[in-house]
Coordinates of C-alpha atoms and ligand atoms in Angstrom, one line a residue:
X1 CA 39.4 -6.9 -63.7
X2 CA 42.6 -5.2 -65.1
X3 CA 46.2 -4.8 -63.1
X4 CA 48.1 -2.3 -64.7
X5 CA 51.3 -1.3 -63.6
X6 CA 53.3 1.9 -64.1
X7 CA 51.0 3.7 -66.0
X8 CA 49.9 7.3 -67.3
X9 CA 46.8 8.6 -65.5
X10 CA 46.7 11.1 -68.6
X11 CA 43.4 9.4 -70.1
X12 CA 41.9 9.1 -66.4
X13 CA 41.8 12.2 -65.3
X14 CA 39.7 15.2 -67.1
X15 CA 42.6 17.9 -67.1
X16 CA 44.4 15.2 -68.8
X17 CA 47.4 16.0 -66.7
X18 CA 50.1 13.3 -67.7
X19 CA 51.3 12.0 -64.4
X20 CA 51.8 7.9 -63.8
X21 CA 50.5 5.7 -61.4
X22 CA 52.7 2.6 -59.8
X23 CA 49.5 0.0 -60.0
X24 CA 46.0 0.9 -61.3
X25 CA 42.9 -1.5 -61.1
X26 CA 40.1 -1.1 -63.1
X27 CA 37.1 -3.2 -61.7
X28 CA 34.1 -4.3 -63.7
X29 CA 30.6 -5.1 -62.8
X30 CA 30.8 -8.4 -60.6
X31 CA 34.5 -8.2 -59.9
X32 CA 35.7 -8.8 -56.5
X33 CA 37.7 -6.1 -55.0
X34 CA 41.2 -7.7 -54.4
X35 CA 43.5 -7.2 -51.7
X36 CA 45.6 -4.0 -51.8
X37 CA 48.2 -3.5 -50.2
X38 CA 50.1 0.6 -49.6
X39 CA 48.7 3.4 -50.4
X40 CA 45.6 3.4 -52.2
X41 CA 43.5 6.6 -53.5
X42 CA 39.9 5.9 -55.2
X43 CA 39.4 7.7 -58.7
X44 CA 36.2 8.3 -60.3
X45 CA 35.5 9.9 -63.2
X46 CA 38.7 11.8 -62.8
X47 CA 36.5 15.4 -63.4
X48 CA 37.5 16.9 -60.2
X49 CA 41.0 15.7 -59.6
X50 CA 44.7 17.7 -60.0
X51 CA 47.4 15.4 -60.3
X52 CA 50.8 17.5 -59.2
X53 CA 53.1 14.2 -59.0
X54 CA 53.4 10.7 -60.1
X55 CA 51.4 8.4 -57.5
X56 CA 53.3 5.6 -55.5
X57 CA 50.8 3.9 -54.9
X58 CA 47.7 2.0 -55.9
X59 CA 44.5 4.0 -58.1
X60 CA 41.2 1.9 -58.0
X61 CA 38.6 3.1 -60.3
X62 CA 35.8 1.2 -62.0
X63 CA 35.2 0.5 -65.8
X64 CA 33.5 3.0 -67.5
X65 CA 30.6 1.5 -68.9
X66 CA 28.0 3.5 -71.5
X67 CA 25.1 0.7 -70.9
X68 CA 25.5 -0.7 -67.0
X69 CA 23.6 -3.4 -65.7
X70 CA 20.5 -1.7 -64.5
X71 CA 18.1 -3.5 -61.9
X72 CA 14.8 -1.0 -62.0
X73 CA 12.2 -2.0 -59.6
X74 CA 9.1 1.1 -59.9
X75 CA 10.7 4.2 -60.3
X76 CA 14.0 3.1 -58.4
X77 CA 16.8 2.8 -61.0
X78 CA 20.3 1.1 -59.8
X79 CA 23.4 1.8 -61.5
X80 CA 27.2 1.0 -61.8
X81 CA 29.1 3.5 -60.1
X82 CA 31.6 4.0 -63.0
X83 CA 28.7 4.5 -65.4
X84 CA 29.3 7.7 -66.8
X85 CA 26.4 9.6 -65.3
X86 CA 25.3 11.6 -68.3
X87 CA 24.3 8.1 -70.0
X88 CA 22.0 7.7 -66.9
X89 CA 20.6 11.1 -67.8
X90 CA 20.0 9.9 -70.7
X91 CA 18.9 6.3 -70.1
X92 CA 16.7 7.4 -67.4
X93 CA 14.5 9.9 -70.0
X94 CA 14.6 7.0 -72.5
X95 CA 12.5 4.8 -70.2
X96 CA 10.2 7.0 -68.8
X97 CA 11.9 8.4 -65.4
X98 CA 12.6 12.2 -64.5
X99 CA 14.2 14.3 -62.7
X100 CA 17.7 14.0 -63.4
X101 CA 17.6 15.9 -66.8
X102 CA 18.5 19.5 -65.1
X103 CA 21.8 17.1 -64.2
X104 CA 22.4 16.9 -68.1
X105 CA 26.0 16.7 -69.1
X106 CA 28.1 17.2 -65.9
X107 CA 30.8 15.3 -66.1
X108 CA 32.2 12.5 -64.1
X109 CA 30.6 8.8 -63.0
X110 CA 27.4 7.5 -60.8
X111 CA 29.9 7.2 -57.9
X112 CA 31.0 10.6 -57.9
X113 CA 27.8 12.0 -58.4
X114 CA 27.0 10.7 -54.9
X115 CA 30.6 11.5 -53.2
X116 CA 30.7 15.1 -54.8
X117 CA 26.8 15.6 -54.7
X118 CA 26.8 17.1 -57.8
X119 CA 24.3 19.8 -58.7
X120 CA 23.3 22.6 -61.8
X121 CA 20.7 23.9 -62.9
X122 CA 18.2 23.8 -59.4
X123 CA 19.0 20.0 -58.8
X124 CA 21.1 18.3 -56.6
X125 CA 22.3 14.5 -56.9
X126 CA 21.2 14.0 -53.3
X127 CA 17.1 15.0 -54.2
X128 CA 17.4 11.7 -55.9
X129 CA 19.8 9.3 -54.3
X130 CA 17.9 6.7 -52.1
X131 CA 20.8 4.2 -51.0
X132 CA 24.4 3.9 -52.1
X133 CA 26.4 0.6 -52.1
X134 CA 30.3 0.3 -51.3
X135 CA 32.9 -1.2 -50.5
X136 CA 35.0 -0.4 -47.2
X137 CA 38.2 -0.6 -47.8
X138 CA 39.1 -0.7 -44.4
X139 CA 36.5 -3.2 -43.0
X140 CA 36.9 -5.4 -46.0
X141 CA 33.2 -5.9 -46.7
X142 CA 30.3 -4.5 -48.6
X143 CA 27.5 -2.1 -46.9
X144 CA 24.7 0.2 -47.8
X145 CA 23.8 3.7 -46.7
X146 CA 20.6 5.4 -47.3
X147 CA 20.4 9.1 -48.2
X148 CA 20.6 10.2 -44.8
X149 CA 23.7 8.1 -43.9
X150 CA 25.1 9.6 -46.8
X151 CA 25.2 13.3 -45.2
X152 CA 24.6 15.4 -48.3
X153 CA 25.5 19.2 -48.0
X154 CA 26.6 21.6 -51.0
X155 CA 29.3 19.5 -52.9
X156 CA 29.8 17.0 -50.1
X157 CA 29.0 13.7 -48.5
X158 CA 30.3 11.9 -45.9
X159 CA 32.2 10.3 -48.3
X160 CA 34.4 12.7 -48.5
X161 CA 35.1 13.0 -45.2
X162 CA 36.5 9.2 -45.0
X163 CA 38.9 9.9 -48.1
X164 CA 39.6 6.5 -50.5
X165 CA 37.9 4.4 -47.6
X166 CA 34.8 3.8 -49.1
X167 CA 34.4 2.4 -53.3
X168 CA 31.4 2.8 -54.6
X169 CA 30.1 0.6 -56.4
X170 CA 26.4 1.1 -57.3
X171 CA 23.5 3.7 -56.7
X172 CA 20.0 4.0 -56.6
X173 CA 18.1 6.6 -58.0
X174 CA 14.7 7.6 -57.3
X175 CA 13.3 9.0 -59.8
X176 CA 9.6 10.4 -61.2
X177 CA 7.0 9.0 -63.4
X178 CA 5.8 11.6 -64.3
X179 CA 8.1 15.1 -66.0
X180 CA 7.5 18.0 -63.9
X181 CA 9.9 20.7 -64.8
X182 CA 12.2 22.0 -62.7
X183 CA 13.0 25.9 -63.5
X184 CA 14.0 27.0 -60.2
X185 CA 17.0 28.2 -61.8
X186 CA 17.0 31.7 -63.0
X187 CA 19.4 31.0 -66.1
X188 CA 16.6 28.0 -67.1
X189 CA 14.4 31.2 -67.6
X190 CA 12.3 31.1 -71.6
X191 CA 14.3 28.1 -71.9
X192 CA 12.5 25.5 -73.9
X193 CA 11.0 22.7 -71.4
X194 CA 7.9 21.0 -73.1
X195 CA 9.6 17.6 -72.7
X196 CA 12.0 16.2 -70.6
X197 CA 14.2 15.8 -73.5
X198 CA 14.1 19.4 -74.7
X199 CA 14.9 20.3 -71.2
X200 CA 18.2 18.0 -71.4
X201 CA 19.1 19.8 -74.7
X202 CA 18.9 23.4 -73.7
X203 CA 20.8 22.5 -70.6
X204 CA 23.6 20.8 -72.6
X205 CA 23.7 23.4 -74.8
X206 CA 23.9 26.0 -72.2
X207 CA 26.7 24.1 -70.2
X208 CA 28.9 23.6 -73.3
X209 CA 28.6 27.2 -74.1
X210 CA 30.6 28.2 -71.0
X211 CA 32.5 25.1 -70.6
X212 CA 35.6 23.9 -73.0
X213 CA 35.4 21.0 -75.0
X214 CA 36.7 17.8 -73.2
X215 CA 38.7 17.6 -76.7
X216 CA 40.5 20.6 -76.7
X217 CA 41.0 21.4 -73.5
X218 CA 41.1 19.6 -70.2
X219 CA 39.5 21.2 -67.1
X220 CA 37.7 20.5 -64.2
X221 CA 34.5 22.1 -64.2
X222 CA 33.9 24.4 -61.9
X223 CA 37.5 24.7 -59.7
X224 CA 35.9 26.6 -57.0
X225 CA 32.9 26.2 -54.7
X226 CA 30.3 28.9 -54.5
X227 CA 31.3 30.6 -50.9
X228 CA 28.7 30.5 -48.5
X229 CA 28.3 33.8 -46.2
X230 CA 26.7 35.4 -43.6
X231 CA 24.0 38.0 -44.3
X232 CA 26.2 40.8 -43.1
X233 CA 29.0 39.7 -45.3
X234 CA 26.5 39.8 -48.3
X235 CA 25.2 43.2 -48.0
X236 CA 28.1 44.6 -47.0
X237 CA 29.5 42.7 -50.6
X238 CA 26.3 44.0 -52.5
X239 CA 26.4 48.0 -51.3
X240 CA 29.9 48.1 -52.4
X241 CA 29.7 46.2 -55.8
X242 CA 25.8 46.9 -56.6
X243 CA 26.5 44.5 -59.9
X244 CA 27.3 41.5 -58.0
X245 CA 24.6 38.8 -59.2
X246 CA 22.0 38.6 -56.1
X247 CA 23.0 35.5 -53.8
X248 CA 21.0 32.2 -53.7
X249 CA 20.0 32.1 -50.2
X250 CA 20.1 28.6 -49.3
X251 CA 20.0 27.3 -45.2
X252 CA 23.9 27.2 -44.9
X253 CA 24.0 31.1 -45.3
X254 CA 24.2 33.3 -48.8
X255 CA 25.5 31.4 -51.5
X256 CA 27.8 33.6 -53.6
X257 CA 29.1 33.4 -57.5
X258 CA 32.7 32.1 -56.9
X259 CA 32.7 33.2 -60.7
X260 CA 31.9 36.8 -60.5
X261 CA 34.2 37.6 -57.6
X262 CA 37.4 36.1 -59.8
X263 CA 35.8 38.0 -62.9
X264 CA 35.6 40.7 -61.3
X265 CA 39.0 40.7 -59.7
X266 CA 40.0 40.5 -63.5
X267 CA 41.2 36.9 -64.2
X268 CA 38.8 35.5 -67.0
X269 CA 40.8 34.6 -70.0
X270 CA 44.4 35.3 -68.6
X271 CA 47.0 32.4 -68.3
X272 CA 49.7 31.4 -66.4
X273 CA 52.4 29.0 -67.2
X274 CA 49.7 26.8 -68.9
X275 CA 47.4 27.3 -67.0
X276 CA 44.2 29.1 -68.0
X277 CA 41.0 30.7 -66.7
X278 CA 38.5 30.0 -69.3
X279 CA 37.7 32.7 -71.1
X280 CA 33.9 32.4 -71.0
X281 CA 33.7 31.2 -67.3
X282 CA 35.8 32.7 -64.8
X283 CA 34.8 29.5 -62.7
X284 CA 36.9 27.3 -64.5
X285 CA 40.2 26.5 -64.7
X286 CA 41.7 24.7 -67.9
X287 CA 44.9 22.9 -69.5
X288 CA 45.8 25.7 -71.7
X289 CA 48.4 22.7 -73.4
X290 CA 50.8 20.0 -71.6
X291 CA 50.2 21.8 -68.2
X292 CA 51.2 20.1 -65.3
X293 CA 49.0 20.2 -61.4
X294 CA 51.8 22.4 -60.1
X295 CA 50.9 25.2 -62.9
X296 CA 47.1 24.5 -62.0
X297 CA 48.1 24.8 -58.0
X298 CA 49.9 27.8 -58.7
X299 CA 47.3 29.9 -60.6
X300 CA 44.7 28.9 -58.2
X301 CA 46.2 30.0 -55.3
X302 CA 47.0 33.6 -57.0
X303 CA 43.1 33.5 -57.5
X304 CA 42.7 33.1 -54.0
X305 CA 45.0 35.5 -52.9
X306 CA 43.8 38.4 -55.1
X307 CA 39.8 37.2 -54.4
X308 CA 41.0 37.3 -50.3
X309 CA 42.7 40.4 -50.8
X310 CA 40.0 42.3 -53.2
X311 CA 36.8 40.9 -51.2
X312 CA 37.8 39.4 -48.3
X313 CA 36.5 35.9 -49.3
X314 CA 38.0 33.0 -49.7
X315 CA 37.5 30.5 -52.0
X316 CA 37.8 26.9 -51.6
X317 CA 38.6 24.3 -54.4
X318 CA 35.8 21.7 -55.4
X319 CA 38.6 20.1 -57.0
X320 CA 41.2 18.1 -55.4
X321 CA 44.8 18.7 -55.6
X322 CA 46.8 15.5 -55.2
Ligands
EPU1 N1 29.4 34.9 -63.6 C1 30.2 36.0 -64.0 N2 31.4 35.7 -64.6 C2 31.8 34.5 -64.8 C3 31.1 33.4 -64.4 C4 29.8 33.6 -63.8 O1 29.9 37.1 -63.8 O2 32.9 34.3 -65.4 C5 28.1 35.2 -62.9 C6 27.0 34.8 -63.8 O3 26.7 35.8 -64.7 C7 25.9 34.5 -62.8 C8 26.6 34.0 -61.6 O4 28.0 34.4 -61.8 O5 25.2 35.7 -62.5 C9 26.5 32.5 -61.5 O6 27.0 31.8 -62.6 P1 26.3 30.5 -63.1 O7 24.8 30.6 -63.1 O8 27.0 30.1 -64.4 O9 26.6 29.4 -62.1 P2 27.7 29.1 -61.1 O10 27.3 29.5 -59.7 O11 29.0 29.8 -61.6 C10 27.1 26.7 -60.4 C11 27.8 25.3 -60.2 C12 28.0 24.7 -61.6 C13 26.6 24.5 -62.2 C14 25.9 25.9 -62.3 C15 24.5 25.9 -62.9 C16 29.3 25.4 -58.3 C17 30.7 25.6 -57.8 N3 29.1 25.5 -59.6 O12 28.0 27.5 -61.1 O13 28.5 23.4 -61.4 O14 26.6 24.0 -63.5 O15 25.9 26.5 -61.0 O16 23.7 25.3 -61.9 O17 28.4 25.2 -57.5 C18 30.5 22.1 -61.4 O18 30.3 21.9 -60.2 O19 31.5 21.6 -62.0 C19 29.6 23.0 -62.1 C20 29.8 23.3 -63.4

């Protein structure tokens, strides 16, 4: 375990937004979690949060580790929650187990995967996730939930609900063994899919191709969720904009593309302050250079203003603003 104190959150958070922390403790495999005391807020991989102050308080996160400790009984596969999930992607195809390839390079950890239910591509964390393992932070103890408990929807758990109450510390995967492909998603369309591994590739390539590179540019992913509609709402959408991209249907309602409506209402590729929309994916927000979360707050709320005011939507932030 590690205890440091007054620190930049720059390299711990993916906008790389340079903000300090009072205290920050970094756990490792094994480590008790030690008392804390004030305010405490539980960070991940860092891939969905917008710092717009300096935190008085106390960050938690867990050691990134490339090669956790696995325990892998069958096709069940445990891992540590700050694992960076894309080396499960890939450890998982190197012994044999699939499923998680369409999940190829999103960013972030194990334990977010499960608190954000992270999904591309026709998958979803939660078609895999068979029991997560925390720590309660208010209760003071350890306990398991299994999928159910969990409460997966769209880009939430009930995690999420209980904000910095629960740590994760390890999940279990269930995974196949045997590779059936998953190309349920139109975009995975001629795409090639012999092996698992080709799979992997195309999908990396075809995420990095719309997203920036970590190294140039911070960003969030996706800053938006996909709004969810009622039919009426849909048609009435798709009569008056016939080139809207047909919505994915799924039981919540009609799924929209969060990234054609802000396209469409003409942000892609502008800036302000520096703050950017990503010129290649209207969907994403990014550090344009040395931007701060108030820059980032700013220009998404004039996306949702303009997106409310041209559609009559409104968009919702997957990412957290702090
Ligand atoms: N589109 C535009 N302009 C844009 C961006 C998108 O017209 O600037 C259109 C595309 O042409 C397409 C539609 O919008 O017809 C949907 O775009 P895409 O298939 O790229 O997926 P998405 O709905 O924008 C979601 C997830 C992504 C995930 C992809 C692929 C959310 C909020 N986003 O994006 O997740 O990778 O599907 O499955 O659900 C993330 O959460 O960080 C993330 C990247």
């Amino acid at each position: 375990m590690k205890i440091l104190e007054n620190i930049s959150l720059k390299p711990y958070n993916t906008f790389g937004i340079d903000v300090k922390a009072r205290r920050l403790v970094l756990l490792e495999p094994g480590d008790d979690v030690p008392p804390l005391e004030g305010e405490v807020l539980l960070l991940g991989g860092g891939s969905n949060m917008v710092f717009t102050k300096d935190y008085d308080g106390t960050v938690v996160t867990l050691a990134h580790i490339h090669h956790s400790t696995f325990n892998i009984q069958h096709s069940k596969v445990t891992a540590w929650g700050g694992m960076v999930m894309d080396d499960l992607v890939q450890w998982s195809l190197d012994h044999g187990l699939y499923g998680l390839e369409n999940l190829s390079a999103i960013p972030g950890t194990v334990g977010a995967s499960a608190v954000q239910n992270v999904g591309a591509y026709g998958a979803e964390a939660k078609d895999f996730i068979e029991s997560v393992e925390a720590y309660d932070l208010k209760e003071r103890c350890r306990c398991s939930f299994s999928n159910e408990e969990c409460r997966f929807a769209y880009r939430d758990s009930m995690f999420k609900h209980y904000p910095n109450r629960y740590l994760i510390l390890y999940v279990t995967y269930h995974l196949h063994k045997e590779y059936v492909p998953n190309l349920s998603y139109k975009a995975l369309e001629g795409l090639p899919h012999d092996t698992a591994r080709q799979l992997r590739d195309s999908i990396t390539a075809m995420r990095w191709q719309k997203l920036p590179r970590p190294e140039e540019h911070g960003s969030a992913g996706s800053f938006f969720k996909n709004p969810v509609v009622d039919e009426a709402t849909y048609r009435r959408l798709k009569a008056e904009y016939p080139d809207m991209p047909e919505a994915h249907k799924a039981s919540e309602g009609y799924k929209l593309s969060a990234g054609w409506l802000i396209d469409r209402a003409g942000w892609k590729g502008r800036t302000q302050g520096r703050a950017g929309v990503w010129p290649k994916n209207a969907l994403v927000l990014y550090n344009a250079g040395g931007c701060t979360g108030d820059e980032v707050r700013a220009l998404a709320a004039a996306i949702q203003d303009d997106v409310k005011h041209k559609f009559n939507i409104t968009l919702t932030p997957e990412a957290i603003i702090i």
